[in-house]
CSV table of C-alpha atoms in Angstrom, one decimal:
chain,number,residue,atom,x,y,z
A,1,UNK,CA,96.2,37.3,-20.1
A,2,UNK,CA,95.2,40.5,-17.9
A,3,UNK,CA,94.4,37.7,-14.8
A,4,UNK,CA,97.8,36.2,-14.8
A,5,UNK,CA,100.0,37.2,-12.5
A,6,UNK,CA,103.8,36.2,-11.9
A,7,UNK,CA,105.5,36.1,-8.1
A,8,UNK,CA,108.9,34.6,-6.7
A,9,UNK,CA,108.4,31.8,-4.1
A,10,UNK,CA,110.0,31.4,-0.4
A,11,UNK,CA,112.0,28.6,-2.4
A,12,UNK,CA,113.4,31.6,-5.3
A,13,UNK,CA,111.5,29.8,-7.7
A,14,UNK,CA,109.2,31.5,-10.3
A,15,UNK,CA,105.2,31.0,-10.6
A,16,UNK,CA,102.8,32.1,-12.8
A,17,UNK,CA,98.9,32.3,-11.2
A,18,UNK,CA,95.3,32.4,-12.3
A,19,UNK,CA,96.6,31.7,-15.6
A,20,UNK,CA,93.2,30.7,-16.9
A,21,UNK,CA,93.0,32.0,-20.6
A,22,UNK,CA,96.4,31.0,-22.4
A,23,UNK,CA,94.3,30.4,-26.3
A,24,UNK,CA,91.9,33.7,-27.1
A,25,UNK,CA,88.7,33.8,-26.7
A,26,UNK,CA,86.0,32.1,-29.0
A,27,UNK,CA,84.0,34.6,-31.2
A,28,UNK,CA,81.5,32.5,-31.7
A,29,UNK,CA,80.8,32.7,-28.0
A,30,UNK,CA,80.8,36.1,-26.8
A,31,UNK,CA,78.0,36.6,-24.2
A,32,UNK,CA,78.3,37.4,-20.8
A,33,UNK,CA,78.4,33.9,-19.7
A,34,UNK,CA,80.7,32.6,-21.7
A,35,UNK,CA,83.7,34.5,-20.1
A,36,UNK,CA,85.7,31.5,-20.3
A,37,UNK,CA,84.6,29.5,-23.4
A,38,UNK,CA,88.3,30.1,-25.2
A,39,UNK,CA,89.7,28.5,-28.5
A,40,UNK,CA,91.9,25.0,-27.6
A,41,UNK,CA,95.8,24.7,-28.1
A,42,UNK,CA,94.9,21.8,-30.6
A,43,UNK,CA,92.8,24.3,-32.9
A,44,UNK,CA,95.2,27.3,-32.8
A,45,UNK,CA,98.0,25.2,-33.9
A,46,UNK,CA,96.3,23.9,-36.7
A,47,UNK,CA,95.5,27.1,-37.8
A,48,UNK,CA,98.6,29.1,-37.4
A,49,UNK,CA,100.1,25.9,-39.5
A,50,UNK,CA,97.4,26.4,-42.1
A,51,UNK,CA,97.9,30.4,-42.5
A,52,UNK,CA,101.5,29.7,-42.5
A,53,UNK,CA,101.3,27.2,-45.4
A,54,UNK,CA,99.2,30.0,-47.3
A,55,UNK,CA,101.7,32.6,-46.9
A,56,UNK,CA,104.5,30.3,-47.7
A,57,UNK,CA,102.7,29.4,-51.2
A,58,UNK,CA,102.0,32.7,-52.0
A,59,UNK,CA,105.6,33.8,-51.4
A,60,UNK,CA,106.3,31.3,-53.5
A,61,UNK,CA,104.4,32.1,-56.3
A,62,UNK,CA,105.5,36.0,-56.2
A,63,UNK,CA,109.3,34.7,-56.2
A,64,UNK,CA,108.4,32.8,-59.4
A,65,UNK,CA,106.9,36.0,-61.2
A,66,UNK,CA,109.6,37.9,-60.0
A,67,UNK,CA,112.6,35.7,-61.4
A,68,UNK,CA,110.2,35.2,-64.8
A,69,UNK,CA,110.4,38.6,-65.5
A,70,UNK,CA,113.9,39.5,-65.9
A,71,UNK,CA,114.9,36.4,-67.7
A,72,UNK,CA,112.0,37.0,-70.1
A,73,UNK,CA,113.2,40.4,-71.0
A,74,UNK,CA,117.4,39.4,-71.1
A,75,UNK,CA,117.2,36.0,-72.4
A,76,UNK,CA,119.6,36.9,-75.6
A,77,UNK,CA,122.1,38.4,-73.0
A,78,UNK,CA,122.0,35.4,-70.5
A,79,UNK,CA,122.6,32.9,-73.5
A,80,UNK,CA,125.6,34.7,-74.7
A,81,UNK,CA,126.8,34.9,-71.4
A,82,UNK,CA,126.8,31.3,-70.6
A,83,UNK,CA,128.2,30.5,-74.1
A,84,UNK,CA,131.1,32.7,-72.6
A,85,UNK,CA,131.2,31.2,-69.4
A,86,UNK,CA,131.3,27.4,-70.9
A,87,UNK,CA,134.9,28.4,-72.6
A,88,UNK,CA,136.6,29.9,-69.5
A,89,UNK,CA,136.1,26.7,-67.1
A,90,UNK,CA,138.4,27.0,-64.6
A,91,UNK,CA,138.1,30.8,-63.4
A,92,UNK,CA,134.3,30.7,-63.8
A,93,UNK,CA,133.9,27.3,-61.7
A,94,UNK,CA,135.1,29.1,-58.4
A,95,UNK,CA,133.2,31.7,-59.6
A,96,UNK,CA,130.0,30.2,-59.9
A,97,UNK,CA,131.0,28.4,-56.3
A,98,UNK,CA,131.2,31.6,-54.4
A,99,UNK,CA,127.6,32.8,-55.8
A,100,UNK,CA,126.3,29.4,-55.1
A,101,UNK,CA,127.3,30.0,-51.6
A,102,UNK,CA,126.1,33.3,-51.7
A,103,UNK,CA,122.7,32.6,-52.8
A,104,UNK,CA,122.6,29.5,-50.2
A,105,UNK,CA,123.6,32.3,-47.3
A,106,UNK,CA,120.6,34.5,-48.9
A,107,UNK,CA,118.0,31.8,-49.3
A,108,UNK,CA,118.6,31.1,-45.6
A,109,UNK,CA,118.1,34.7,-44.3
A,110,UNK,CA,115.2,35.0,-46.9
A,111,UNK,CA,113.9,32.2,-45.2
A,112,UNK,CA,115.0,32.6,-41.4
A,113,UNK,CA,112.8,36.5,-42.0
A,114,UNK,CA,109.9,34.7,-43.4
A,115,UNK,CA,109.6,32.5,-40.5
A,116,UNK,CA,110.1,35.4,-38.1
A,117,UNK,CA,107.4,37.4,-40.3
A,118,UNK,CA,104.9,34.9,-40.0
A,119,UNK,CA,105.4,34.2,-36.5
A,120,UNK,CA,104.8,37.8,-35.6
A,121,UNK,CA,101.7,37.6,-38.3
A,122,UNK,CA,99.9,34.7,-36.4
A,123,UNK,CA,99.8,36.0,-33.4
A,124,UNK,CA,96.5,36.2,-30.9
A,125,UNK,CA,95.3,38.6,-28.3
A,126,UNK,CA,94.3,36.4,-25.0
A,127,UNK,CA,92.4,39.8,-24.1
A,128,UNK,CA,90.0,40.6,-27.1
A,129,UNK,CA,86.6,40.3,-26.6
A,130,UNK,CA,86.7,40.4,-22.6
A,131,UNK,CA,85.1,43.5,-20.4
A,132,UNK,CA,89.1,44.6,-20.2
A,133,UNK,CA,90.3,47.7,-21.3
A,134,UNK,CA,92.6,47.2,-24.5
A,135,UNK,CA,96.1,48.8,-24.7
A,136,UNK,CA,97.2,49.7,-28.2
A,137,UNK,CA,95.7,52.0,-30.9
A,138,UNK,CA,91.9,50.9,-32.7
A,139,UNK,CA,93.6,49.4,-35.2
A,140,UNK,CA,96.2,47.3,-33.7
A,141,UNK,CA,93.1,46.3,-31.4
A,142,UNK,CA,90.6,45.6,-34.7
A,143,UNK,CA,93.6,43.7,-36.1
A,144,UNK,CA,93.8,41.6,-33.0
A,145,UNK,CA,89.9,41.3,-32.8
A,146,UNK,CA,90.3,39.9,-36.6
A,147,UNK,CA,92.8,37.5,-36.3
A,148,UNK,CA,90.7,35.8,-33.5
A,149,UNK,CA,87.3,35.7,-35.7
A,150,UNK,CA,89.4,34.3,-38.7
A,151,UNK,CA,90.2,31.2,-36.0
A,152,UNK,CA,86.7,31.2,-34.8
A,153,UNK,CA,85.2,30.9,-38.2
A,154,UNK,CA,87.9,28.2,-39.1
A,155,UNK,CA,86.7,25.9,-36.4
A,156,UNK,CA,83.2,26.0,-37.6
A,157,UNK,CA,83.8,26.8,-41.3
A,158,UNK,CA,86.8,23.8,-42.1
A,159,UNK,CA,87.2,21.6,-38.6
A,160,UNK,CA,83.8,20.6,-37.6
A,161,UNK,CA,83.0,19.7,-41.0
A,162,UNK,CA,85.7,17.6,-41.3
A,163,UNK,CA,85.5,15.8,-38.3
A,164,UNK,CA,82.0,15.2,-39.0
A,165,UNK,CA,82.9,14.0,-42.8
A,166,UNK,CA,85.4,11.8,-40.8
A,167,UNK,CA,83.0,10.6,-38.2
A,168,UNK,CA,80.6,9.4,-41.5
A,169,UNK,CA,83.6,7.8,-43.2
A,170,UNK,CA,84.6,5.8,-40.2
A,171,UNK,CA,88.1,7.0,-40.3
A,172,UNK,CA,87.2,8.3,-36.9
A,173,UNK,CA,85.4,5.5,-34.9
A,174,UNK,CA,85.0,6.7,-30.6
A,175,UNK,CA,84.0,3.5,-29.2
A,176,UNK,CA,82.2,6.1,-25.9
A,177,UNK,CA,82.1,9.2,-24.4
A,178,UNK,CA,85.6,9.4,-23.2
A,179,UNK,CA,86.7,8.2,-26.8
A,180,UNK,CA,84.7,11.0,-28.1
A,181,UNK,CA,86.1,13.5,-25.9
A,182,UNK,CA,89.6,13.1,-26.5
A,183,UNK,CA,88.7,13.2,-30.4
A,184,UNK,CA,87.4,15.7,-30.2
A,185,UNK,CA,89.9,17.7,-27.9
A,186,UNK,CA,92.5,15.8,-30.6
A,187,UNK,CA,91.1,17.7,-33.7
A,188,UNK,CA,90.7,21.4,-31.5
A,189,UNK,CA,87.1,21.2,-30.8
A,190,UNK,CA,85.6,22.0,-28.1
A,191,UNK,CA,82.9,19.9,-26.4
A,192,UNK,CA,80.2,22.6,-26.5
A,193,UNK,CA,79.7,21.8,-29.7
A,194,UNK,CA,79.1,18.5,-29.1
A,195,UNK,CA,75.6,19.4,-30.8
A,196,UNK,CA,76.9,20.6,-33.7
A,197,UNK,CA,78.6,17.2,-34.3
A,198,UNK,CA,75.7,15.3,-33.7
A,199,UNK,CA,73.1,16.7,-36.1
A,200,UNK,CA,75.8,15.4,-38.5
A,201,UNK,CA,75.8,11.6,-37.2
A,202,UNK,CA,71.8,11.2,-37.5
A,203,UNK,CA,72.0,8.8,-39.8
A,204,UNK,CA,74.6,6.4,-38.4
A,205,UNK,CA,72.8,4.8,-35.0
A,206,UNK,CA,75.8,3.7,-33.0
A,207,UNK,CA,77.4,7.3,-33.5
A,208,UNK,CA,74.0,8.7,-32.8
A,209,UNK,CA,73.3,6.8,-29.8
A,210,UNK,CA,77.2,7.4,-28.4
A,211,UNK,CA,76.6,11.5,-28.7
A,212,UNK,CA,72.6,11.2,-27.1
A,213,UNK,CA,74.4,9.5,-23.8
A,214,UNK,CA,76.9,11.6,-24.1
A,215,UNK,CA,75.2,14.6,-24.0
A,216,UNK,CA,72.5,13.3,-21.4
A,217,UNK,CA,75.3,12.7,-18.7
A,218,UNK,CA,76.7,15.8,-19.0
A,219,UNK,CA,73.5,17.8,-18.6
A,220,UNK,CA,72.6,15.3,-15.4
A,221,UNK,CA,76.0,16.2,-14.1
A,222,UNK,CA,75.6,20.5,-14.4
A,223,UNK,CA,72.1,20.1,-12.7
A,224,UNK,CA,73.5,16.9,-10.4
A,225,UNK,CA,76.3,20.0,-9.3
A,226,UNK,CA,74.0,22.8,-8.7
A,227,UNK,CA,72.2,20.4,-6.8
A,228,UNK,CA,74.8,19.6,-4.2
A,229,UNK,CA,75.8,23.3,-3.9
A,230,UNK,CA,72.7,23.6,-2.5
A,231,UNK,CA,72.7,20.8,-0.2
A,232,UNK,CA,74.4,20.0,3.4
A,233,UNK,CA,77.5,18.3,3.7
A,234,UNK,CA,75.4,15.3,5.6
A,235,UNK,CA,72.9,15.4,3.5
A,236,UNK,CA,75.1,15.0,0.3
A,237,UNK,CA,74.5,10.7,0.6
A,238,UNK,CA,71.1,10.7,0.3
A,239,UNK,CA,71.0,13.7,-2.3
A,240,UNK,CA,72.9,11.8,-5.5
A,241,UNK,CA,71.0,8.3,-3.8
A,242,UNK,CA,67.8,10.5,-5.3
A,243,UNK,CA,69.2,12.1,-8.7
A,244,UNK,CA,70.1,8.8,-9.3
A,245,UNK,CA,66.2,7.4,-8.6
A,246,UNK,CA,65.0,10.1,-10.3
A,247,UNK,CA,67.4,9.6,-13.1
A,248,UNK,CA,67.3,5.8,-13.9
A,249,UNK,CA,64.3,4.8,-11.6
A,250,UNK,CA,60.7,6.5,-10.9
A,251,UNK,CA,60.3,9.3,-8.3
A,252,UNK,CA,56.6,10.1,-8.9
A,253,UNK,CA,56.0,14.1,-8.6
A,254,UNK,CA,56.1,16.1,-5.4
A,255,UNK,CA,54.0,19.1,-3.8
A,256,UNK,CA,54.6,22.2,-5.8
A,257,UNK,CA,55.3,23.9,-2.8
A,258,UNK,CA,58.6,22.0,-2.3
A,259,UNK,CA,59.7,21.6,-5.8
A,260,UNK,CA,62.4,23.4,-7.5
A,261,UNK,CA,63.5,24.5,-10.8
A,262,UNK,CA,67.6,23.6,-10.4
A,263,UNK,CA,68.2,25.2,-13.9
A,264,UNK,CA,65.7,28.2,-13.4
A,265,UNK,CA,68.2,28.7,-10.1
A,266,UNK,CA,71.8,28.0,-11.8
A,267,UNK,CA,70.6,30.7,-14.2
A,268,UNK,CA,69.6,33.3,-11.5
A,269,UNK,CA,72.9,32.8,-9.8
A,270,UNK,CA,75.2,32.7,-12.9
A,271,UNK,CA,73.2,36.3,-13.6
A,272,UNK,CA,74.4,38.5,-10.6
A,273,UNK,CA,77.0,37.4,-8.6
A,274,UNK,CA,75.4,36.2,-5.4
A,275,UNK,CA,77.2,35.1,-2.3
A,276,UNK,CA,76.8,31.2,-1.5
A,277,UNK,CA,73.1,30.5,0.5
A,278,UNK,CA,74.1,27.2,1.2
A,279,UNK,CA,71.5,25.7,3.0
A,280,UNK,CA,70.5,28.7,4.6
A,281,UNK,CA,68.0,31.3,3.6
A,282,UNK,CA,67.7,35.3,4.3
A,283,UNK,CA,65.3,36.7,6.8
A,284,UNK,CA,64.0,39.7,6.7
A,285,UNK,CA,66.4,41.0,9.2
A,286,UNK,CA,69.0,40.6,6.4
A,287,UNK,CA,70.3,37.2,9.2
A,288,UNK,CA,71.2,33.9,7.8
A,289,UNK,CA,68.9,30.7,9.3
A,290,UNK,CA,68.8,27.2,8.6
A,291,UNK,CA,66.4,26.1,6.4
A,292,UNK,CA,64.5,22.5,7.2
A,293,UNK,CA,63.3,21.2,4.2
A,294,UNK,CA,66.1,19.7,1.7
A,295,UNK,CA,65.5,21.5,-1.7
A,296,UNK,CA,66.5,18.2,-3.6
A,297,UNK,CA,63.4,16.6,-2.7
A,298,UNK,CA,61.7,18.2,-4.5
A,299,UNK,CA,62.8,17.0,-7.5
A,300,UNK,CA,61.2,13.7,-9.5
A,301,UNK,CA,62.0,11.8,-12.8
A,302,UNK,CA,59.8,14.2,-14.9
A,303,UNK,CA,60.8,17.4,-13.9
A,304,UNK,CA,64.6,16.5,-14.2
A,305,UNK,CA,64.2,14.6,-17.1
A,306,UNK,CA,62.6,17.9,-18.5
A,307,UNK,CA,65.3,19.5,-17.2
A,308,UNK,CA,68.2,17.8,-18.7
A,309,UNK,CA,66.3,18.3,-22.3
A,310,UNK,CA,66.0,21.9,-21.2
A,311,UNK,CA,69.7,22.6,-20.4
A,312,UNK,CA,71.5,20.2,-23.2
A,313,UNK,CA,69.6,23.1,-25.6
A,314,UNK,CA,70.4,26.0,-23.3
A,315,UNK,CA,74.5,24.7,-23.3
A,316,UNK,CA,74.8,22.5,-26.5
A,317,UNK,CA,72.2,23.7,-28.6
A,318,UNK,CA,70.7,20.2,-29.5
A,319,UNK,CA,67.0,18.8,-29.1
A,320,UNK,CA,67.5,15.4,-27.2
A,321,UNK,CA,64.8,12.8,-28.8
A,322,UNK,CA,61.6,12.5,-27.4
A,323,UNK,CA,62.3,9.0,-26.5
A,324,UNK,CA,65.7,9.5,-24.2
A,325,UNK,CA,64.8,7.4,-21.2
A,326,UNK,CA,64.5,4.7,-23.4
A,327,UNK,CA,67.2,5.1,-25.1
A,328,UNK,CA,69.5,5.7,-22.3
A,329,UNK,CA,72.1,2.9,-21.5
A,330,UNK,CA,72.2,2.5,-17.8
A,331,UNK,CA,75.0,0.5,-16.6
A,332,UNK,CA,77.4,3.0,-19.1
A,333,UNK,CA,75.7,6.0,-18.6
A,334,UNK,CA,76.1,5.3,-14.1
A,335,UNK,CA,80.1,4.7,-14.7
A,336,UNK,CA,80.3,7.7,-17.0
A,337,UNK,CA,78.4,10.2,-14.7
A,338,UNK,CA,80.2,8.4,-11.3
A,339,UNK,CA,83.6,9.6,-13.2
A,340,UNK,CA,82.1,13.4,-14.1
A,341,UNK,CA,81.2,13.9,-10.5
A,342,UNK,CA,83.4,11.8,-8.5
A,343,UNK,CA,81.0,9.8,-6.8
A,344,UNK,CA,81.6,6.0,-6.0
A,345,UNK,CA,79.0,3.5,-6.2
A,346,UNK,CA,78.5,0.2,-4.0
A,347,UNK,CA,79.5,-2.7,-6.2
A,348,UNK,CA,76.4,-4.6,-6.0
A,349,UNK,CA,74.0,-6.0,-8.6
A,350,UNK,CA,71.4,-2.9,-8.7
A,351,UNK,CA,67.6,-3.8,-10.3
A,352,UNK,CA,67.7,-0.3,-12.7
A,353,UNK,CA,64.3,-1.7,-13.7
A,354,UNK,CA,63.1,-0.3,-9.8
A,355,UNK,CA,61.3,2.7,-9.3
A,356,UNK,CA,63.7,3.4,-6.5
A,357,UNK,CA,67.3,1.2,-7.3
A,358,UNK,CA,69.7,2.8,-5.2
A,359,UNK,CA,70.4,3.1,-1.7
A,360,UNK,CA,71.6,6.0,0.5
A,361,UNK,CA,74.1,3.5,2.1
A,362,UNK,CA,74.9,2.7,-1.9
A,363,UNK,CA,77.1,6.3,-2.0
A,364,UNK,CA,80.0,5.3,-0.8
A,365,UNK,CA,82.3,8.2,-1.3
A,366,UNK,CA,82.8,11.7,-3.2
A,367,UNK,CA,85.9,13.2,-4.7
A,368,UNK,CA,86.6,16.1,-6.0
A,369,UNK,CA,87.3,16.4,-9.5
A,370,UNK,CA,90.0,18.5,-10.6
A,371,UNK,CA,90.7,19.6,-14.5
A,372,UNK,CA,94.2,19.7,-15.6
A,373,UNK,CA,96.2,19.0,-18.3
A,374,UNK,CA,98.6,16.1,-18.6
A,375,UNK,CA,101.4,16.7,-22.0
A,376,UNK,CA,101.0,13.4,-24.0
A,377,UNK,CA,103.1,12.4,-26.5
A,378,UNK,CA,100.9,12.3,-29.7
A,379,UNK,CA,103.3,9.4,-31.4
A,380,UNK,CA,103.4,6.7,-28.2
A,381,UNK,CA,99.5,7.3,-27.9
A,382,UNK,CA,99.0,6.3,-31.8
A,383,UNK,CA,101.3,3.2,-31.4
C-alpha cells in the first residue's frame, strides 16, 4: 500500500506502519467515502484458490489434446515399437527406468512453473481504485484494475449467494450477532452487506429477527459515536444515560431550537475535512468559545429512532420494518451495543418498560474499543 511505511527501531528491530489496506480495494464500493471499504483475507483466498483450480483444469485438458494428437496420427508405429520392446527385456527395462525418471523430473518442473505462473497471475493491486497516482503503463494498471473487479463481482456473484443458500438450508445456523459476524467474516464477507444477506432470510423469522437487531445496534452505535464526539468528557455519563432512554425508553420531543440532526452532522463532517469543534463553537472572530447547551439533548426516541432507519439505508442499504421498536430485544440488544461501544452498565434489574430506565449514575465506565486481528486456528475452533 502507498500508506505503509517501514522504519528500524531504537531496539534494531523492523516495523511496518499505517499498514491499513493489505486486501485491494472493493469495486463495488468506490465513492469517496468508502476509502477504506477493502476486500477481506478470507474472500481473496477463496478466490485466488478458485482461479487457480480453473487454470489447473484447463491445463489439464490442453495436456490431454496435446498427447491425443500424436498417438492418434503414429499409433501403427508405437505398436510396433512396443512389440519390439516386449522381446529385448532386459536392456529396455533400465531404459524405460531412466525415462520414467525423466518424465517424473519434467512433471515436477512443469508443475513447480505452473504454480509459480499462477501465483504471479493472481495477484492484486492494494492501490487501484484510490486518488493515488499509479506506477506502471495503462495496461499493466487496467490489468490490475481487472483482476480486483473479477474478486468484487465474485463476492456478490458466487459468495453471498451461497451463504445465503446456506443460511436457508440451516447448514449455517448464528445463534446472534457475534455468531453472525464471525460467519460472515468466515466466508470473506464483509459486514456492510449485512443488508444484502438479509433480504434473503425474510422468510425464516429467527434469521430475520437475528439480522433486524443486528443491524439496529450497529446503526445506534455510528450515531451513539458521533454523539459523544460532540460531547464533554464530564458530560459523557449522562450522554449514553439518554441514547439509552431514548433508545429503549420514551424521551418525548424537544424544542426545535435545540434539536439536532446527528446523521445530517456525521455527513457534513465526513464531506470536508473539518478540524474537531468539540464542544466549542466558532465566533465570528474566527475564536473558539464554549458552548452551554449539550447538543445530545436534543435528541428524543422519535427522531433517533428515525434516525437509525435513516442511516442502516444510508450504510447497509436495507429498509428496517416499520415495527422495529417492537420488535427489538432489549436485554440482547443493551449487552450487544455495551460491547460495540465499550460502555459498562450497573448490574441492576432495570424496568425497560419506563419511559426513562436508566440512570446517569447507571454508566459506570467507558473503554475504548480497539479493532485488531487475533490468527485463529480454523481446525481447534471447529473441534
Amino acid at each position: 500500500p502507498v500508506e505503509c511505511k517501514g522504519i528500524v527501531g531504537s531496539d534494531d528491530r523492523h516495523y511496518l506502519l499505517d499498514l491499513m489496506r493489505v486486501t485491494p480495494r472493493d469495486a463495488n464500493y468506490t465513492g469517496p467515502r468508502s476509502r477504506f471499504c477493502i476486500l477481506r483475507p478470507e474472500l481473496i483466498s477463496a478466490f485466488c484458490q478458485v482461479e487457480a483450480a480453473k487454470r489447473s483444469t484447463s491445463e489439464q485438458k490442453c495436456d490431454e489434446k496435446d498427447s491425443l494428437a500424436p498417438e492418434a496420427s503414429n499409433g501403427g508405429v508405437v505398436n510396433a515399437d512396443t512389440d519390439v520392446q516386449t522381446d529385448l527385456s532386459v536392456p529396455v527395462t533400465s531404459d524405460s527406468q531412466d525415462i520414467s525418471e525423466e518424465e517424473g523430473k519434467a512433471t515436477a518442473k512443469d508443475y513447480l512453473s505452473t504454480t509459480t505462473e499462477t501465483s504471479d497471475v493472481i495477484s492484486f493491486n492494494p492501490n487501484v481504485f484510490t486518488e493515488f497516482k499509479l506506477a506502471g503503463s495503462p495496461e499493466d494498471i487496467a490489468a490490475d484494475e481487472s483482476s480486483v473487479k473479477e474478486a468484487s463481482l465474485y463476492l456478490t456473484d458466487v459468495v453471498l449467494p451461497t451463504f445465503i443458500q446456506d443460511l436457508c438450508k440451516l447448514e449455517v445456523s448464528p445463534m446472534d450477532g457475534q455468531t453472525l459476524t464471525e460467519q460472515l467474516h468466515t466466508n470473506g464477507i464483509n459486514v456492510r452487506y449485512i443488508g444484502k444477506v438479509a433480504e434473503g432470510t425474510k422468510h425464516m423469522p429467527h434469521l430475520w429477527d437475528i439480522f433486524v437487531n443486528e443491524i439496529a445496534v450497529r446503526s445506534a452505535k455510528h450515531l451513539l459515536k458521533d454523539v459523544l464526539r460532540d460531547t464533554e468528557e464530564h458530560e459523557v455519563g449522562p450522554a449514553i444515560s439518554h441514547f439509552f432512554n431514548c433508545f429503549f425508553g420514551d424521551v418525548q420531543t424537544v424544542p426545535e431550537k435545540t434539536s439536532s440532526n446527528v446523521l445530517l452532522r456525521r455527513s457534513h463532517k465526513k464531506a470536508g475535512n473539518q478540524e474537531p469543534t468539540r464542544g466549542k463553537t466558532r465566533s465570528k472572530n474566527g475564536a473558539f468559545a464554549r458552548t452551554n447547551s449539550s447538543s445530545y439533548l436534543g435528541l428524543c426516541s422519535e427522531r433517533l429512532w428515525s434516525e437509525i432507519v435513516e442511516f442502516a439505508k444510508f450504510k447497509y442499504q436495507f429498509d428496517l420494518p416499520e415495527d422495529l421498536r417492537t420488535r427489538v430485544r432489549k436485554v440482547s440488544v443493551i449487552r450487544n451495543l455495551c460491547k460495540k461501544i465499550g460502555a459498562s452498565l450497573a448490574a441492576r434489574k432495570y424496568d425497560l418498560g419506563a419511559a426513562l430506565p436508566f440512570l446517569t449514575s447507571d454508566v459506570v465506565d467507558l473503554q475504548p474499543v480497539v479493532k485488531h486481528s487475533v490468527p485463529v486456528c480454523s481446525e481447534t475452533k471447529d473441534l
